[in-house]
JSON list of C-alpha atoms in Angstrom, two decimals:
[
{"chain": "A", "resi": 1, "resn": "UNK", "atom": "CA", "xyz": [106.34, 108.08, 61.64]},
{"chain": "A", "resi": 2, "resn": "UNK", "atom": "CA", "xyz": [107.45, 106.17, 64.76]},
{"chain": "A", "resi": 3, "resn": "UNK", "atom": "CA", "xyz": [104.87, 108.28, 67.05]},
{"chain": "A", "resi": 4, "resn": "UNK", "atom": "CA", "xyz": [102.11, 107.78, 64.20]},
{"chain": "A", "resi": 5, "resn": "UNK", "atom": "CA", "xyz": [102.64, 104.43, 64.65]},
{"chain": "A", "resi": 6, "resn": "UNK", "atom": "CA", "xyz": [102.87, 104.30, 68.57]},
{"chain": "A", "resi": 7, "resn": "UNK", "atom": "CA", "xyz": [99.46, 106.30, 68.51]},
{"chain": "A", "resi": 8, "resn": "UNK", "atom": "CA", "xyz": [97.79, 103.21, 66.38]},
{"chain": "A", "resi": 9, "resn": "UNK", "atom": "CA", "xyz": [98.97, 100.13, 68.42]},
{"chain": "A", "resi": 10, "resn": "UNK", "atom": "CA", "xyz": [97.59, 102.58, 71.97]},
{"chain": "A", "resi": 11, "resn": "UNK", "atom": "CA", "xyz": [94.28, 102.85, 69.93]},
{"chain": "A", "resi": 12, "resn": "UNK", "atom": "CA", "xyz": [94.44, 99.23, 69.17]},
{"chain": "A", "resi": 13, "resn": "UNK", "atom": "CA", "xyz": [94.92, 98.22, 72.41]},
{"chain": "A", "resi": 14, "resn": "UNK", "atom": "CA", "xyz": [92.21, 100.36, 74.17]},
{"chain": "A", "resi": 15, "resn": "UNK", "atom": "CA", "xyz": [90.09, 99.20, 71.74]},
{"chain": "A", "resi": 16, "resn": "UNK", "atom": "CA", "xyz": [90.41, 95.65, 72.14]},
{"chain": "A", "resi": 17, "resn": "UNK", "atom": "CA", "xyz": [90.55, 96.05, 75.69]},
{"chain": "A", "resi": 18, "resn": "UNK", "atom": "CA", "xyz": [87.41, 97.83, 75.99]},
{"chain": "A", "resi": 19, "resn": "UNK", "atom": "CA", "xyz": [85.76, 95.22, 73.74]},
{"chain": "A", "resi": 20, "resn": "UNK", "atom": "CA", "xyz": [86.24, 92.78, 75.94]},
{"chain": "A", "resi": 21, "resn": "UNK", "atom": "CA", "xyz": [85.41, 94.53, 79.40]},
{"chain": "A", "resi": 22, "resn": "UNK", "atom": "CA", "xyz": [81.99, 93.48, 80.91]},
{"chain": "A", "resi": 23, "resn": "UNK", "atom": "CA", "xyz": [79.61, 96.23, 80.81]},
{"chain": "A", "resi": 24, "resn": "UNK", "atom": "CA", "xyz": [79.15, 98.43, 84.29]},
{"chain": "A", "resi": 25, "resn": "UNK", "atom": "CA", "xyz": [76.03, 98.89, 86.01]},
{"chain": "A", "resi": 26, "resn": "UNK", "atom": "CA", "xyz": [75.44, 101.01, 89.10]},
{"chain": "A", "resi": 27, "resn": "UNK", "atom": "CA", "xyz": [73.02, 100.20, 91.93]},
{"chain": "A", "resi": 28, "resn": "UNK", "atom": "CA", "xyz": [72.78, 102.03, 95.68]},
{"chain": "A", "resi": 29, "resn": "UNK", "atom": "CA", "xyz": [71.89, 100.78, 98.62]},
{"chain": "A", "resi": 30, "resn": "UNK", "atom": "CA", "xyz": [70.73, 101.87, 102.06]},
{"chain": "A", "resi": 31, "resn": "UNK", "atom": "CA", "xyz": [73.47, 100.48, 104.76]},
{"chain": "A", "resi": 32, "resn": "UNK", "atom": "CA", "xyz": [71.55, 97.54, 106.36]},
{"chain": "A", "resi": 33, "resn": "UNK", "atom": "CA", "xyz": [69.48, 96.29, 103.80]},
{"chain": "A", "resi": 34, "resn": "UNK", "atom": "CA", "xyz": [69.95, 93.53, 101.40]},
{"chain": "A", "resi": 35, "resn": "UNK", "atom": "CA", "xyz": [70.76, 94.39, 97.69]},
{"chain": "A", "resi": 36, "resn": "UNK", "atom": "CA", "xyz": [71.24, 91.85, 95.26]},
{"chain": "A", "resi": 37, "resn": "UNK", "atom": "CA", "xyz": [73.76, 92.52, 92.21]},
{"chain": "A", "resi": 38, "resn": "UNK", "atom": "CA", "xyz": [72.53, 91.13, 88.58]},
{"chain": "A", "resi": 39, "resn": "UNK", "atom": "CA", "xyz": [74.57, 88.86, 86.12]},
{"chain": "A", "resi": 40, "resn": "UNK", "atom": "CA", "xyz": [73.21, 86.69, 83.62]},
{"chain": "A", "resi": 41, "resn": "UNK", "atom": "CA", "xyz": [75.14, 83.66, 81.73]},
{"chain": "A", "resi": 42, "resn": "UNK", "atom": "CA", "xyz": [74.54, 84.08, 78.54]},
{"chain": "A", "resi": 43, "resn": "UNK", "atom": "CA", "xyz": [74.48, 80.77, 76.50]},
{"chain": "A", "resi": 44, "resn": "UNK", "atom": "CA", "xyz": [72.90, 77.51, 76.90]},
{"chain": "A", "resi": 45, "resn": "UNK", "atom": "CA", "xyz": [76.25, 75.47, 77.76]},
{"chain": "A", "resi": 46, "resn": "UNK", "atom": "CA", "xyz": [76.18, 75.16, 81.75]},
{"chain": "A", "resi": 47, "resn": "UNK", "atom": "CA", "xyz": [77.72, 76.99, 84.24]},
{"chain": "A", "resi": 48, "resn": "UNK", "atom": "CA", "xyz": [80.32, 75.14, 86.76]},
{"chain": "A", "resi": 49, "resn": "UNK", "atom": "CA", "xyz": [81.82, 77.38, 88.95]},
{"chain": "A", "resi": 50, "resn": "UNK", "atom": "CA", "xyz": [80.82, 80.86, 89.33]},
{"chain": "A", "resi": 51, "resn": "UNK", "atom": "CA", "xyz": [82.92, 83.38, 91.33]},
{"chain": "A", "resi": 52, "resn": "UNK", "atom": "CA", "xyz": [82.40, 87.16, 92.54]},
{"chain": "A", "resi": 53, "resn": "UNK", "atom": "CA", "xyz": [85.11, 89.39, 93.68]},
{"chain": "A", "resi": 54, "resn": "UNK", "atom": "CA", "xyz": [85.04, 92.83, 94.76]},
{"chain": "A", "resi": 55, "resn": "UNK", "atom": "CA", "xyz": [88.01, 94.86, 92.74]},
{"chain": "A", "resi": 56, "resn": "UNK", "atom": "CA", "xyz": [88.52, 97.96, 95.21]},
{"chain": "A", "resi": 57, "resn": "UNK", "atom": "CA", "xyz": [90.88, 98.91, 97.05]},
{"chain": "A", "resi": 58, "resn": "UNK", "atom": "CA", "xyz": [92.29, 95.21, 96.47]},
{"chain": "A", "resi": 59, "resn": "UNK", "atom": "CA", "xyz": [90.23, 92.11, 95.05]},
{"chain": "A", "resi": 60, "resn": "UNK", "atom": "CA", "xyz": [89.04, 90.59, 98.01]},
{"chain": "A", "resi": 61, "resn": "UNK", "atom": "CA", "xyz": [87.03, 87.28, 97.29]},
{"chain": "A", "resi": 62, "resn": "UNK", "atom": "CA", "xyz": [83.15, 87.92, 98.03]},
{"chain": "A", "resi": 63, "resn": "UNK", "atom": "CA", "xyz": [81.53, 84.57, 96.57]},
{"chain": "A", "resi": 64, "resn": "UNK", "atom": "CA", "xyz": [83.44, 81.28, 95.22]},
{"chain": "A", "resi": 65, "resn": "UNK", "atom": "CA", "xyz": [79.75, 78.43, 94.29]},
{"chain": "A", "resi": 66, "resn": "UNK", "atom": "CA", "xyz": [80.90, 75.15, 92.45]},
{"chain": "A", "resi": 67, "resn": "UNK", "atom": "CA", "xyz": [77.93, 73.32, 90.96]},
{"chain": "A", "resi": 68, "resn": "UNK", "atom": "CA", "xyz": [77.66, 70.12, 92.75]},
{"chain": "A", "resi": 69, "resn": "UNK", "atom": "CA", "xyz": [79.92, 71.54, 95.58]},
{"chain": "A", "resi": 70, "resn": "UNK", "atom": "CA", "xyz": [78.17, 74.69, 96.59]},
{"chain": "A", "resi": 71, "resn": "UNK", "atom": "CA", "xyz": [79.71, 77.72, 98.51]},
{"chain": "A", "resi": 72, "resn": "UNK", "atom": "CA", "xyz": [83.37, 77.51, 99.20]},
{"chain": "A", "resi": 73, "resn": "UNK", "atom": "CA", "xyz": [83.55, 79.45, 102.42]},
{"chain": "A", "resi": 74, "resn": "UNK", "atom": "CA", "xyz": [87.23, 78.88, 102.93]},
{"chain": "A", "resi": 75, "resn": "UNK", "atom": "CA", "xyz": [88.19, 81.23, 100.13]},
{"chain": "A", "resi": 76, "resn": "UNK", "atom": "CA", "xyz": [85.85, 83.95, 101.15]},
{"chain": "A", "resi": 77, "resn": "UNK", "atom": "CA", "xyz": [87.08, 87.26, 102.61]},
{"chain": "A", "resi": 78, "resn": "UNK", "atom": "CA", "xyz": [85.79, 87.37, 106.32]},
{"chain": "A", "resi": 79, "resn": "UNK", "atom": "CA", "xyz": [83.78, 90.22, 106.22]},
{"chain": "A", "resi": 80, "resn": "UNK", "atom": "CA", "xyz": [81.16, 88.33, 103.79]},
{"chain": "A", "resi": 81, "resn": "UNK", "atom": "CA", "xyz": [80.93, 85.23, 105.46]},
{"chain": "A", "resi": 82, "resn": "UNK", "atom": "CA", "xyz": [77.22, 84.62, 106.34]},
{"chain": "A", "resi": 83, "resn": "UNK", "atom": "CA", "xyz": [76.12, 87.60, 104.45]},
{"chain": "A", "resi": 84, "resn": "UNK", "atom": "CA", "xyz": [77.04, 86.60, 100.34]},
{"chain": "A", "resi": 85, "resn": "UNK", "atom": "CA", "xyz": [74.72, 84.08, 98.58]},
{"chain": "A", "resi": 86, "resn": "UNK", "atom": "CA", "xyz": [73.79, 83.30, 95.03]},
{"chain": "A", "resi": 87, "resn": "UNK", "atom": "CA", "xyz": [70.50, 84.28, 94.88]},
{"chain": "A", "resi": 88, "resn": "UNK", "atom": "CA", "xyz": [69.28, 81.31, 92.79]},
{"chain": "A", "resi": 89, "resn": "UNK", "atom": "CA", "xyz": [72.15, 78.03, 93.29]},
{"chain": "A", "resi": 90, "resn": "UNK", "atom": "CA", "xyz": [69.95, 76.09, 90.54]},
{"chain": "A", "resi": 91, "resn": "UNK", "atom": "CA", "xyz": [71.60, 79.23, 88.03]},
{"chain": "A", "resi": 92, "resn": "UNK", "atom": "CA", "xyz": [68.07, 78.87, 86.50]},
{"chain": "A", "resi": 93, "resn": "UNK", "atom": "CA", "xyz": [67.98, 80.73, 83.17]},
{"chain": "A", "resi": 94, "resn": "UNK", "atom": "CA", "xyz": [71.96, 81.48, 83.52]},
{"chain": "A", "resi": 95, "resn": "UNK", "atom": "CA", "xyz": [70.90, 83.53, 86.78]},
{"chain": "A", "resi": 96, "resn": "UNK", "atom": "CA", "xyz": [74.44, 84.24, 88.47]},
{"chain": "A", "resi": 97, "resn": "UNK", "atom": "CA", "xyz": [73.15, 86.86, 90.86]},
{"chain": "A", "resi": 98, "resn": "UNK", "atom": "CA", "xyz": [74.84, 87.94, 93.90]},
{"chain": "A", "resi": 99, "resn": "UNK", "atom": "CA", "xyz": [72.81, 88.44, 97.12]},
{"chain": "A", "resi": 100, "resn": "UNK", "atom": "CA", "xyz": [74.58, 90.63, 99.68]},
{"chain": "A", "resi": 101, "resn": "UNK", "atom": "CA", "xyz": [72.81, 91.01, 103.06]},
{"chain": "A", "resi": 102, "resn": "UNK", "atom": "CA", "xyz": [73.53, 93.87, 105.68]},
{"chain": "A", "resi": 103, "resn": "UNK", "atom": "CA", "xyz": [75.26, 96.39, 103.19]},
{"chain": "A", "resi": 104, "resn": "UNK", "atom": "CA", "xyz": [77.46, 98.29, 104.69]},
{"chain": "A", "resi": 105, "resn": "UNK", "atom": "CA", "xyz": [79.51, 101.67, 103.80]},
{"chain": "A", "resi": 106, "resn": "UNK", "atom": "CA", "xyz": [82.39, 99.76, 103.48]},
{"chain": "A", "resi": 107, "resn": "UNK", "atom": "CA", "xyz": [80.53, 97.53, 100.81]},
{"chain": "A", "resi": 108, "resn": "UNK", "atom": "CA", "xyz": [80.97, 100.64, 98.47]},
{"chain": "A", "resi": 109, "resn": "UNK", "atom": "CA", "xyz": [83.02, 99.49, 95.63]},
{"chain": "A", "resi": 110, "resn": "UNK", "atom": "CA", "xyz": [83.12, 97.22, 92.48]},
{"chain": "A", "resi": 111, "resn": "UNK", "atom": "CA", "xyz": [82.11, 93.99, 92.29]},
{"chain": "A", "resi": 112, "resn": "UNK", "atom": "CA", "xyz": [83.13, 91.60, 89.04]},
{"chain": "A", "resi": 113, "resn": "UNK", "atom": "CA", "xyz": [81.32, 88.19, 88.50]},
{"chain": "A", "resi": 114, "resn": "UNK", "atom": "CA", "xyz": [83.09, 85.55, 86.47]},
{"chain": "A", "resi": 115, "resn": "UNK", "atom": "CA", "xyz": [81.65, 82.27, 85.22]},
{"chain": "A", "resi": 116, "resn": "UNK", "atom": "CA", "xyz": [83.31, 79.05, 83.94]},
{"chain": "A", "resi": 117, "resn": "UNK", "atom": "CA", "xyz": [81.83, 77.05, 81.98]},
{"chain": "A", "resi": 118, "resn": "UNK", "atom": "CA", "xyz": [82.52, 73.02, 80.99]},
{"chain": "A", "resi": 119, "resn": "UNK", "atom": "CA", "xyz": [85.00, 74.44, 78.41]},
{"chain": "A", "resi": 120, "resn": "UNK", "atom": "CA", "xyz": [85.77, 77.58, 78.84]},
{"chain": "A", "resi": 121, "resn": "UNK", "atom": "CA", "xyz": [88.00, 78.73, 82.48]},
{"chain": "A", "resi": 122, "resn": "UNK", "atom": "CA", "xyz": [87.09, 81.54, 84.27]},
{"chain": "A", "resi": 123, "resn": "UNK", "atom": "CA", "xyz": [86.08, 84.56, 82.06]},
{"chain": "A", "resi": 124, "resn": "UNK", "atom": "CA", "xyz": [84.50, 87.77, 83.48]},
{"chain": "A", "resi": 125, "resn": "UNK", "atom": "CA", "xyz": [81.05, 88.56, 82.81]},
{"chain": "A", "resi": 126, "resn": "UNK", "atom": "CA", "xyz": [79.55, 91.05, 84.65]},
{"chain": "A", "resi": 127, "resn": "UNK", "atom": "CA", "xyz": [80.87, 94.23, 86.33]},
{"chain": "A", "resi": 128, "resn": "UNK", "atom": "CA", "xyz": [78.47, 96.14, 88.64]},
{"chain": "A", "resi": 129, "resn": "UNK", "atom": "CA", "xyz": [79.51, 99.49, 90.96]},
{"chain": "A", "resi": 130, "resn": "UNK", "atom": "CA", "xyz": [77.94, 99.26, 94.95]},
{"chain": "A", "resi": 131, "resn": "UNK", "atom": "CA", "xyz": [77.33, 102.01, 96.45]},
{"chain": "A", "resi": 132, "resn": "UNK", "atom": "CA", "xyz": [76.25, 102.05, 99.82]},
{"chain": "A", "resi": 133, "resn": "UNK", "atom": "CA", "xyz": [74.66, 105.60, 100.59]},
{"chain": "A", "resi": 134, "resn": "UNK", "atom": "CA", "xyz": [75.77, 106.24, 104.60]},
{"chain": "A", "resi": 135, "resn": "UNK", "atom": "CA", "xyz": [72.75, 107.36, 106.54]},
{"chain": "A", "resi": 136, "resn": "UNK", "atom": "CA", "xyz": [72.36, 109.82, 109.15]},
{"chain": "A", "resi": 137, "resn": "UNK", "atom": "CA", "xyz": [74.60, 109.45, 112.06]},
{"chain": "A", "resi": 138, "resn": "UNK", "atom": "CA", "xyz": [74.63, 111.89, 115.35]},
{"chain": "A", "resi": 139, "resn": "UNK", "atom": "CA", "xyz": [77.61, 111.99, 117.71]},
{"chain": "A", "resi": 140, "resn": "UNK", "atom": "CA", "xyz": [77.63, 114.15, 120.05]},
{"chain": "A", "resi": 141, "resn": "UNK", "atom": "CA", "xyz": [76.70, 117.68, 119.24]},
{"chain": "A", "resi": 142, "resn": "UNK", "atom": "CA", "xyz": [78.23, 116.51, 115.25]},
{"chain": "A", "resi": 143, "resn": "UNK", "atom": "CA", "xyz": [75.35, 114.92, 112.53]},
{"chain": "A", "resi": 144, "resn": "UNK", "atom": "CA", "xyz": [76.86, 113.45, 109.55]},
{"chain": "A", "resi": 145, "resn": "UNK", "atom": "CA", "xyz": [75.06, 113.79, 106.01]},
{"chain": "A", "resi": 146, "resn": "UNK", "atom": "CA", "xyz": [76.28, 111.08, 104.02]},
{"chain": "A", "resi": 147, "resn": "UNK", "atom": "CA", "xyz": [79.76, 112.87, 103.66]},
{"chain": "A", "resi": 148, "resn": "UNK", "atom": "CA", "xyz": [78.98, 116.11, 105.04]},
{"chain": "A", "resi": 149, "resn": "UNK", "atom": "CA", "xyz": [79.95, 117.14, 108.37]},
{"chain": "A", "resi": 150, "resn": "UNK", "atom": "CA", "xyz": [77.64, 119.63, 110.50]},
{"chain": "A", "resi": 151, "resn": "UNK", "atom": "CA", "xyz": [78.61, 120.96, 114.04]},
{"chain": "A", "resi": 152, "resn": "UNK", "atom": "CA", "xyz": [76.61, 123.63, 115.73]},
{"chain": "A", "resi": 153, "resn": "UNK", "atom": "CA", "xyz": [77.83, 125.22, 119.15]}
]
């Protein structure tokens, strides 16, 4: 009875956390090239603050805009100073898009936008996986094949 019961709450639990988990989408990129990664606000009440992190290996802070304020470059991790921008800071039509210039292989990961709004704090809203496809690379008498490794003598 007490594992019958221990099997329900796990169910109930997965369940309500995966009701509440922003849905994933996956885009690739070419290293060196811009990409930008979608999210929408949904709702008519406006946005205030919107804020994307990457979640992999550890969050590292990619984006922090206040409305009003505009980009918060003294929270940003280093590596996307000059190269992360909202692509529209209006937020026209709840766009909370992230613009990432020069992708790089490192970039590879996933990236979580959350929004607050005038009533709400910050609540995640859109999840989306990077991945940066590596491009040829010769060294030497070694070429590299996105993660293949071919050496001829």
């Amino acid at each position: 009875m007490a594992a019958r019961r221990a099997v329900v709450w796990i169910f109930l639990l997965l369940s309500v956390s995966m009701a509440y988990a922003p849905p994933q989408e996956v885009i690739s990129a070419e290293p060196g090239q811009p990409v930008t990664l979608p999210c929408k606000a949904n709702g008519s009440e406006p946005v205030t603050a919107v804020e994307w992190t990457r979640l992999n290996p550890e969050t590292e802070d990619v984006l922090l805009y206040r409305r009003g304020k505009g980009e918060d470059p003294t929270s940003q991790n280093p590596s996307y100073q000059n190269r992360a921008s909202l692509k529209d800071e209006q937020m026209k039509d709840g766009d909370v898009s992230l613009v990432l210039k020069n992708v790089k292989p490192n970039d590879t990961g996933t990236y979580q936008c959350r929004l607050e709004k005038q009533t709400f704090g910050l609540e995640p809203v859109c999840s989306v996986q990077l991945v940066v496809r590596p491009g040829e690379v010769l060294v030497g008498s070694e070429m590299f094949f996105s993660h293949q490794r071919l050496t001829w003598f």
